[in-house]
């Protein structure tokens, strides 16, 4: 199997789980220096999704691909065509853009790209399994760890907006299962964490787990735009603001799919924080 995004959050865990399951794995990276960060017993190939012909060596002899798309859309048609000539099956890391919950129905260029790639996969006649996680629990590391480490004050908009953060390890476990177990061709799996939690509640859970008082300071959308200007891409900020704003007053969309496929409960947000507490503690400028 070829795992793309193998150095990323989900693909790295998928690679590990496939190795554990005894499945021969080839891991793709477009940076040769990243190979050293992958397990020694994995075959690493270099290839770049923006240069479709660079994938040929990695695709040779492969029966299925885990596809993670984080590059611009231009080369998606050529890449999917190439997959269709070399492999039978694709497990694609997408998003729940078709779910009629307001959180997932806001303008979102990434979701539009996911939908396009799904159409390409169908048109190419590939067998597919579509994995649709909601918000990753791990997003909070890049959002809040620095502020928590610096002064324990999280300045953020829409504290009341609820999401159901899903643990990347559960996303990876479902993806790996659909790669090595029969019966998932045509599968379309929306994955969420087990509970709907407001963003302010998520911050408070982090404080509880770390044993520190963390203050949540509510920003207006415009204050958030100006505080992230220059450090966050504006389309990402607008996409998040639209999704959080639209979900106010509604619980997050929660599914039982992780349990249905793995037979074990999805990890809670508290569990994710507990397992990653050092990442907050080790963040820069932590007051003693
Ligand atoms: N964050 C969320 O809440 C969320 C929710 C639902 C869906 N998703 C989707 O999940 C996907 C991201 O997954 P992730 O978080 O596991 O990824 P990630 O940690 O952001 O890692 C990105 C991966 O893309 C690879 N990559 C970057 N440029 C590449 C290129 N030119 N050619 C080949 N590979 C390239 C990187 O590998 P190298 O640099 O080593 O090549 C890396 O492994 C996105 O499609 C996102 O929309 C995210």
Coordinates of C-alpha atoms in Angstrom, one line a residue, residues 89-91 126-130 132 178 183-189:
X89 CA -8.5 1.2 -4.6
X90 CA -8.1 4.6 -3.0
X91 CA -8.9 5.6 0.6
X126 CA -11.5 3.6 -8.9
X127 CA -12.9 1.6 -5.9
X128 CA -13.0 4.1 -3.1
X129 CA -13.5 4.6 0.6
X130 CA -14.1 8.2 1.7
X132 CA -14.6 12.4 6.5
X178 CA -10.5 0.3 5.6
X183 CA -15.7 -4.8 2.8
X184 CA -15.0 -1.1 2.8
X185 CA -15.2 -0.4 -1.0
X186 CA -17.8 2.2 -1.4
X187 CA -17.7 3.1 2.3
X188 CA -18.4 6.8 3.2
X189 CA -17.5 7.4 6.8

